[in-house]
Coordinates of C-alpha atoms and ligand atoms in Angstrom, one line a residue:
M1331 CA 55.1 111.1 112.7
T1332 CA 55.0 114.9 112.7
Q1333 CA 56.7 117.6 110.8
T1334 CA 56.3 120.2 113.6
S1335 CA 59.1 121.1 115.9
D1336 CA 57.4 121.4 119.2
K1337 CA 55.2 118.3 119.4
S1338 CA 57.9 116.2 121.0
E1339 CA 57.8 118.4 124.2
K1340 CA 54.0 117.8 124.4
N1341 CA 53.9 114.2 123.3
P1342 CA 57.0 112.3 124.1
D1343 CA 56.2 109.5 121.7
A1344 CA 55.9 111.8 118.6
L1345 CA 58.7 111.6 116.2
E1346 CA 60.1 114.7 114.5
T1347 CA 60.6 114.2 110.8
V1348 CA 63.1 116.2 108.8
P1349 CA 63.1 115.7 105.0
V1350 CA 66.4 115.9 103.1
R1351 CA 66.4 116.6 99.4
T1352 CA 69.3 115.2 97.3
S1353 CA 70.1 114.9 93.7
T1354 CA 68.8 111.4 93.7
G1355 CA 65.6 111.9 95.7
V1356 CA 64.3 112.8 99.2
Y1357 CA 64.9 110.9 102.4
E1358 CA 63.6 111.5 105.8
V1359 CA 65.3 111.7 109.2
H1360 CA 63.0 110.5 112.0
V1361 CA 64.0 111.6 115.5
G1362 CA 62.5 110.8 118.8
P1363 CA 62.1 108.4 121.8
G1364 CA 61.1 104.9 120.7
A1365 CA 62.0 105.5 117.1
L1366 CA 64.0 102.2 117.0
G1367 CA 60.7 100.3 117.5
R1368 CA 59.4 102.0 114.4
L1369 CA 62.4 101.1 112.2
G1370 CA 60.6 98.4 110.3
E1371 CA 57.7 100.8 109.5
V1372 CA 60.1 103.5 108.3
A1373 CA 62.2 101.1 106.3
R1374 CA 59.1 99.5 104.7
G1375 CA 58.0 103.0 103.5
A1376 CA 61.5 103.8 102.2
C1377 CA 62.6 100.7 100.3
A1378 CA 61.1 98.0 98.1
G1379 CA 63.2 95.0 99.2
S1380 CA 62.1 92.0 101.1
R1381 CA 65.3 91.0 102.9
C1382 CA 67.7 92.9 105.2
C1383 CA 70.9 92.6 107.1
V1384 CA 71.8 94.6 110.2
I1385 CA 75.5 95.7 110.4
S1386 CA 76.6 96.8 113.9
D1387 CA 79.6 96.8 116.3
E1388 CA 79.5 94.1 119.0
T1389 CA 78.7 96.6 121.8
V1390 CA 75.7 98.2 120.1
A1391 CA 74.5 94.9 118.6
A1392 CA 74.2 93.5 122.2
L1393 CA 72.1 96.4 123.2
Y1394 CA 69.9 97.1 120.2
A1395 CA 70.1 94.6 117.4
D1396 CA 67.3 92.4 118.7
V1397 CA 64.9 95.3 118.9
A1398 CA 65.9 96.5 115.5
E1399 CA 65.5 93.1 113.9
A1400 CA 62.1 92.5 115.6
S1401 CA 60.8 95.7 114.2
L1402 CA 62.1 94.9 110.7
A1403 CA 60.5 91.4 110.9
E1404 CA 57.2 92.8 112.1
A1405 CA 57.2 95.1 109.1
G1406 CA 57.6 92.0 106.8
F1407 CA 61.3 92.0 106.2
E1408 CA 63.2 88.7 106.2
V1409 CA 66.2 89.3 108.4
A1410 CA 69.0 87.6 106.5
G1411 CA 71.5 87.8 109.3
R1412 CA 73.5 90.2 111.4
L1413 CA 77.1 91.2 110.7
T1414 CA 79.2 92.6 113.6
F1415 CA 82.7 93.8 114.2
P1416 CA 84.7 94.9 117.3
A1417 CA 83.7 98.4 118.4
G1418 CA 86.0 101.3 117.8
E1419 CA 87.8 103.4 115.1
A1420 CA 90.4 100.6 114.7
S1421 CA 87.7 98.5 112.9
K1422 CA 87.0 101.2 110.3
N1423 CA 89.4 99.8 107.7
L1424 CA 89.5 97.9 104.4
A1425 CA 89.8 94.5 106.1
T1426 CA 86.5 95.0 108.0
L1427 CA 84.9 96.4 104.9
S1428 CA 86.0 93.3 102.9
E1429 CA 84.5 91.0 105.6
L1430 CA 81.2 92.9 105.5
L1431 CA 81.0 92.7 101.7
E1432 CA 81.7 89.0 101.8
G1433 CA 79.0 88.7 104.6
L1434 CA 76.4 90.4 102.4
A1435 CA 77.3 88.2 99.5
A1436 CA 77.2 85.0 101.6
R1437 CA 73.6 86.0 102.7
E1438 CA 72.7 86.5 99.0
L1439 CA 71.3 90.0 99.5
C1440 CA 70.0 91.5 96.3
R1441 CA 70.3 95.0 95.1
D1442 CA 66.7 95.8 96.2
D1443 CA 67.4 94.5 99.7
L1444 CA 68.4 96.6 102.6
V1445 CA 71.5 97.2 104.8
V1446 CA 70.7 98.6 108.2
A1447 CA 73.6 100.5 109.7
L1448 CA 73.0 100.3 113.5
G1449 CA 75.5 102.2 115.7
G1450 CA 77.7 105.3 116.0
G1451 CA 79.8 107.1 113.5
V1452 CA 82.2 104.2 112.7
T1453 CA 79.3 101.9 111.9
G1454 CA 77.4 104.4 109.8
D1455 CA 80.5 105.2 107.8
I1456 CA 81.6 101.6 107.1
A1457 CA 78.2 100.0 106.7
G1458 CA 77.2 103.0 104.5
L1459 CA 80.3 102.3 102.3
A1460 CA 79.6 98.6 102.2
A1461 CA 76.0 99.4 100.9
A1462 CA 77.5 101.9 98.4
L1463 CA 79.8 99.2 97.0
Y1464 CA 77.8 96.0 97.3
L1465 CA 76.3 95.1 93.9
R1466 CA 77.3 98.7 92.9
G1467 CA 74.9 100.1 95.5
C1468 CA 72.0 98.8 97.6
A1469 CA 69.7 100.7 100.0
V1470 CA 70.9 101.6 103.5
V1471 CA 68.9 102.9 106.4
Q1472 CA 71.1 104.7 109.0
V1473 CA 70.2 104.0 112.6
P1474 CA 72.5 106.3 114.6
T1475 CA 72.8 105.4 118.3
S1476 CA 75.4 108.0 119.4
L1477 CA 74.9 111.8 119.6
L1478 CA 77.6 112.4 117.1
A1479 CA 76.1 110.1 114.6
M1480 CA 72.6 111.5 115.1
V1481 CA 73.5 115.2 114.7
D1482 CA 76.2 114.8 112.0
S1483 CA 77.5 111.6 110.4
S1484 CA 74.2 109.8 109.6
V1485 CA 73.0 112.8 107.6
G1486 CA 74.5 114.0 104.3
G1487 CA 75.5 110.7 102.7
K1488 CA 79.3 110.7 103.4
T1489 CA 80.6 107.1 103.9
A1490 CA 84.3 106.1 104.4
V1491 CA 86.9 103.9 105.9
D1492 CA 90.4 104.9 107.2
L1493 CA 93.6 104.1 105.3
A1494 CA 97.0 103.7 107.0
A1495 CA 97.7 107.2 105.6
G1496 CA 94.8 108.8 107.4
K1497 CA 91.2 109.0 108.5
N1498 CA 88.3 108.7 106.0
L1499 CA 90.6 108.6 103.0
A1500 CA 88.6 106.0 101.0
G1501 CA 84.8 106.6 100.7
A1502 CA 81.8 107.5 98.7
F1503 CA 78.8 109.7 98.8
W1504 CA 75.9 107.3 99.3
R1505 CA 72.6 108.7 100.6
P1506 CA 70.6 106.7 103.0
A1507 CA 67.0 105.6 102.2
A1508 CA 66.0 106.9 105.6
V1509 CA 67.6 107.8 109.0
V1510 CA 66.0 106.6 112.3
A1511 CA 67.4 108.3 115.4
D1512 CA 66.1 107.0 118.7
V1513 CA 67.2 109.5 121.4
R1514 CA 66.5 106.8 124.1
C1515 CA 69.7 105.1 122.8
L1516 CA 71.6 108.0 124.1
A1517 CA 71.0 106.8 127.7
T1518 CA 73.6 104.0 127.1
V1519 CA 76.2 106.3 125.6
P1520 CA 79.1 106.8 128.2
P1521 CA 78.8 110.3 129.6
E1522 CA 82.3 111.3 128.4
L1523 CA 81.4 110.3 124.9
F1524 CA 78.1 112.2 125.1
R1525 CA 80.0 115.3 126.3
D1526 CA 82.5 114.9 123.5
S1527 CA 79.8 114.8 120.8
C1528 CA 78.4 118.1 122.2
G1529 CA 81.4 119.7 120.3
E1530 CA 79.6 119.2 117.0
V1531 CA 76.3 120.4 118.5
V1532 CA 77.9 123.6 119.6
K1533 CA 79.5 123.9 116.1
H1534 CA 76.1 123.7 114.4
A1535 CA 74.7 126.3 116.8
V1536 CA 77.6 128.7 115.9
L1537 CA 77.0 128.1 112.2
A1538 CA 73.3 128.7 112.2
D1539 CA 71.4 129.3 115.4
P1540 CA 72.3 132.1 117.9
S1541 CA 69.4 131.3 120.2
L1542 CA 70.3 127.6 120.3
L1543 CA 73.9 128.6 121.2
D1544 CA 72.8 130.8 124.1
E1545 CA 70.3 128.2 125.3
L1546 CA 73.1 125.6 125.3
A1547 CA 75.4 127.9 127.1
A1548 CA 72.8 128.6 129.8
R1549 CA 71.7 124.9 130.0
P1550 CA 74.4 122.6 128.6
L1551 CA 73.1 119.5 126.8
T1552 CA 75.3 117.4 129.2
Q1553 CA 72.6 118.1 131.8
S1554 CA 69.9 116.7 129.6
R1555 CA 71.2 113.2 128.8
L1556 CA 67.9 111.6 129.9
D1557 CA 65.5 114.5 128.9
E1558 CA 64.0 112.8 125.8
G1559 CA 61.9 115.9 124.9
R1560 CA 64.9 118.2 124.9
L1561 CA 67.1 115.7 123.2
T1562 CA 64.6 115.2 120.4
R1563 CA 64.3 119.0 119.9
V1564 CA 68.0 119.6 119.9
V1565 CA 68.9 116.6 117.6
A1566 CA 66.1 117.5 115.1
R1567 CA 67.3 121.2 115.0
N1568 CA 70.9 120.0 114.4
V1569 CA 69.7 117.7 111.6
Q1570 CA 67.8 120.7 110.1
I1571 CA 71.0 122.8 110.3
K1572 CA 73.1 120.2 108.6
R1573 CA 70.3 119.4 106.1
D1574 CA 70.2 123.1 105.0
V1575 CA 73.9 122.9 104.2
V1576 CA 74.0 119.5 102.4
E1577 CA 70.9 120.3 100.4
A1578 CA 72.7 123.4 99.0
D1579 CA 76.0 121.6 98.4
E1580 CA 75.7 117.8 98.5
R1581 CA 79.3 117.1 97.2
E1582 CA 81.2 119.7 99.3
R1583 CA 82.1 122.0 96.4
G1584 CA 81.4 125.1 98.4
L1585 CA 79.0 125.7 101.3
R1586 CA 79.4 122.2 102.8
Q1587 CA 83.0 123.3 103.7
T1588 CA 81.4 125.5 106.4
L1589 CA 80.6 122.3 108.3
N1590 CA 84.4 122.1 108.8
L1591 CA 84.2 125.0 111.2
G1592 CA 86.7 124.2 114.0
H1593 CA 87.9 121.1 112.1
T1594 CA 91.1 122.5 110.5
I1595 CA 92.8 123.1 113.8
G1596 CA 90.7 120.4 115.5
H1597 CA 91.9 117.6 113.2
A1598 CA 95.5 118.6 113.8
I1599 CA 94.9 118.4 117.6
E1600 CA 93.2 115.0 117.1
S1601 CA 96.0 113.6 115.1
A1602 CA 98.8 115.1 117.3
S1603 CA 97.1 113.7 120.4
E1604 CA 97.0 110.3 118.7
L1605 CA 93.3 110.0 119.2
S1606 CA 93.5 110.3 123.0
L1607 CA 91.1 113.3 122.8
G1608 CA 87.7 112.7 121.2
H1609 CA 86.8 114.3 117.9
G1610 CA 84.2 116.7 119.3
S1611 CA 86.6 117.9 122.0
C1612 CA 89.2 118.7 119.3
V1613 CA 86.5 120.5 117.2
A1614 CA 85.5 122.5 120.3
A1615 CA 89.1 123.5 121.0
G1616 CA 89.6 124.3 117.3
L1617 CA 86.5 126.4 117.3
C1618 CA 87.6 128.5 120.2
M1619 CA 91.1 128.9 118.8
V1620 CA 89.9 130.0 115.4
A1621 CA 87.5 132.4 117.1
R1622 CA 90.2 134.0 119.1
A1623 CA 92.7 134.3 116.2
S1624 CA 89.9 135.7 114.1
E1625 CA 89.0 138.3 116.7
A1626 CA 92.6 139.4 116.8
R1627 CA 92.5 139.9 113.0
G1628 CA 89.2 141.8 113.0
W1629 CA 87.4 139.0 111.3
C1630 CA 85.2 137.9 114.2
S1631 CA 83.4 140.1 116.8
A1632 CA 84.4 139.9 120.4
D1633 CA 80.8 139.1 121.3
A1634 CA 80.8 136.0 119.0
R1635 CA 84.2 134.8 120.4
R1636 CA 82.9 135.3 124.0
R1637 CA 79.6 133.3 123.3
I1638 CA 81.5 130.5 121.6
E1639 CA 84.0 130.2 124.5
R1640 CA 81.2 130.3 127.1
C1641 CA 79.2 127.6 125.4
V1642 CA 82.2 125.3 124.9
A1643 CA 83.3 125.8 128.5
A1644 CA 79.8 125.2 129.9
H1645 CA 79.9 121.7 128.3
G1646 CA 83.3 121.0 130.0
L1647 CA 84.9 120.8 126.6
P1648 CA 88.5 122.1 126.0
T1649 CA 88.7 125.7 124.9
T1650 CA 92.4 125.6 123.8
S1651 CA 95.3 123.3 123.1
D1652 CA 98.8 123.7 124.5
L1653 CA 100.4 121.4 121.8
P1654 CA 103.3 123.3 120.2
A1655 CA 102.3 125.3 117.1
E1656 CA 105.0 123.5 115.0
T1657 CA 103.5 120.1 115.9
L1658 CA 100.0 121.2 114.9
V1659 CA 101.2 122.8 111.7
R1660 CA 103.0 119.6 110.7
Y1661 CA 99.7 117.8 110.9
L1662 CA 97.9 120.6 109.2
A1663 CA 100.3 120.3 106.3
H1664 CA 99.1 116.7 105.8
D1665 CA 95.4 117.5 106.1
K1666 CA 93.4 115.9 103.3
K1667 CA 91.5 119.1 102.9
R1668 CA 94.6 121.1 102.1
H1669 CA 94.6 122.8 98.7
G1670 CA 98.0 123.4 97.2
D1671 CA 100.1 125.3 99.8
G1672 CA 97.1 126.6 101.7
V1673 CA 93.9 125.6 103.4
N1674 CA 90.3 126.9 103.3
L1675 CA 89.7 128.0 106.9
V1676 CA 86.2 128.4 108.1
V1677 CA 86.0 131.7 110.1
P1678 CA 83.1 132.6 112.4
E1679 CA 82.3 136.3 111.7
D1680 CA 79.4 136.3 114.1
I1681 CA 77.0 133.7 115.5
G1682 CA 75.1 132.4 112.6
R1683 CA 77.5 133.9 110.0
V1684 CA 80.7 132.2 108.8
T1685 CA 83.0 132.7 105.9
V1686 CA 85.7 130.6 104.2
R1687 CA 89.1 132.2 103.9
R1688 CA 92.0 130.9 102.0
V1689 CA 95.1 131.0 104.2
S1690 CA 98.7 129.9 103.6
L1691 CA 100.3 127.4 105.9
D1692 CA 102.5 130.2 107.3
E1693 CA 99.5 132.2 108.2
L1694 CA 97.8 129.2 109.7
A1695 CA 100.8 128.7 112.0
R1696 CA 100.3 132.3 113.2
I1697 CA 96.6 131.7 113.6
V1698 CA 97.3 128.6 115.8
E1699 CA 99.7 130.7 117.9
D1700 CA 97.2 133.6 118.3
G1701 CA 94.4 131.2 118.9
R1702 CA 95.8 129.9 122.2
G1703 CA 94.5 131.4 125.4
E1704 CA 92.2 131.4 128.2
V1705 CA 88.5 132.0 128.2
R1706 CA 88.1 135.8 128.5
P1707 CA 85.1 137.8 129.6
Ligands
LIG333 N1 80.7 116.1 108.8 C1 80.9 117.0 107.8 C2 80.1 116.7 106.6 O1 79.2 115.8 106.6 O2 80.3 117.3 105.5

């Protein structure tokens, strides 16, 4: 494995390694083609236990659990079983969590043993929470297989399930022992889901990397679904961007809120559309809307707004929402990140520079209204 950022272009089998420092130690994120076959080797280096259990949804398990378990067995782990659940957000609930905990107990996993979270964001969140709770906490290795999970949810230690009252309302911070992201798994992600996840990739570029944003606008990642070298480089860069934020603010007391860029309006669009629009698409629309409204208030440069819109549009992601402002504001009022009668809105001032502004719900309604519009030159 290598720590340099350009080796993957020269040697497609090299893994990029991004270390993440936390209050309880360092873990490494390994990115690259064929990383899944090296899961056992990575897990062996990251945890002491002798037994492991793979948690996955049924779709991902059918594709990748055999390879994952073979690699774990080859590294000397006893595979104590596989726990699966139906794919989809509807499974991310307390009932599935309870079944997973009972499954781990039935397999007599010890606190030193290892849970392997193999799959997309839903699996990472629920298996991560199961690991956080089981025996008051056992090691988890995150093995993200979707683009969204690779660039975002597998890094930073957030775990959760949904409650009837809303998404991600019950959870814990539980850092992984390691993360293994095999970009080859992205070949089996449906194209529309891959496109959707690009919303978070664009968000990271807006947060921290102007040249990545312009590169993505000129050559959208949707054109590189099978380009393992480019995927490795872009995923690893996204992990670095997220790493830099979560290292500075693990528990979301300040800087980590900036990762919510595009999410305030995006979450309202997601809830109001009853999950018919993907998360990344909603974030992309929210990002463009907040950029437009911010430009109108003199908070964001016209150049930044233009570059954001251009990159989002290049990926075929929505750049606006025509849902009525009253509908969106009704959902915004229920946002779990609301503080009193206002919200902390993340505003792009320029590419690579954001600020958090406290705005009232009334002001937010005006921001939603002003944020609508077409892509402008
Ligand atoms: N996905 C936002 C965070 O991890 O804080």
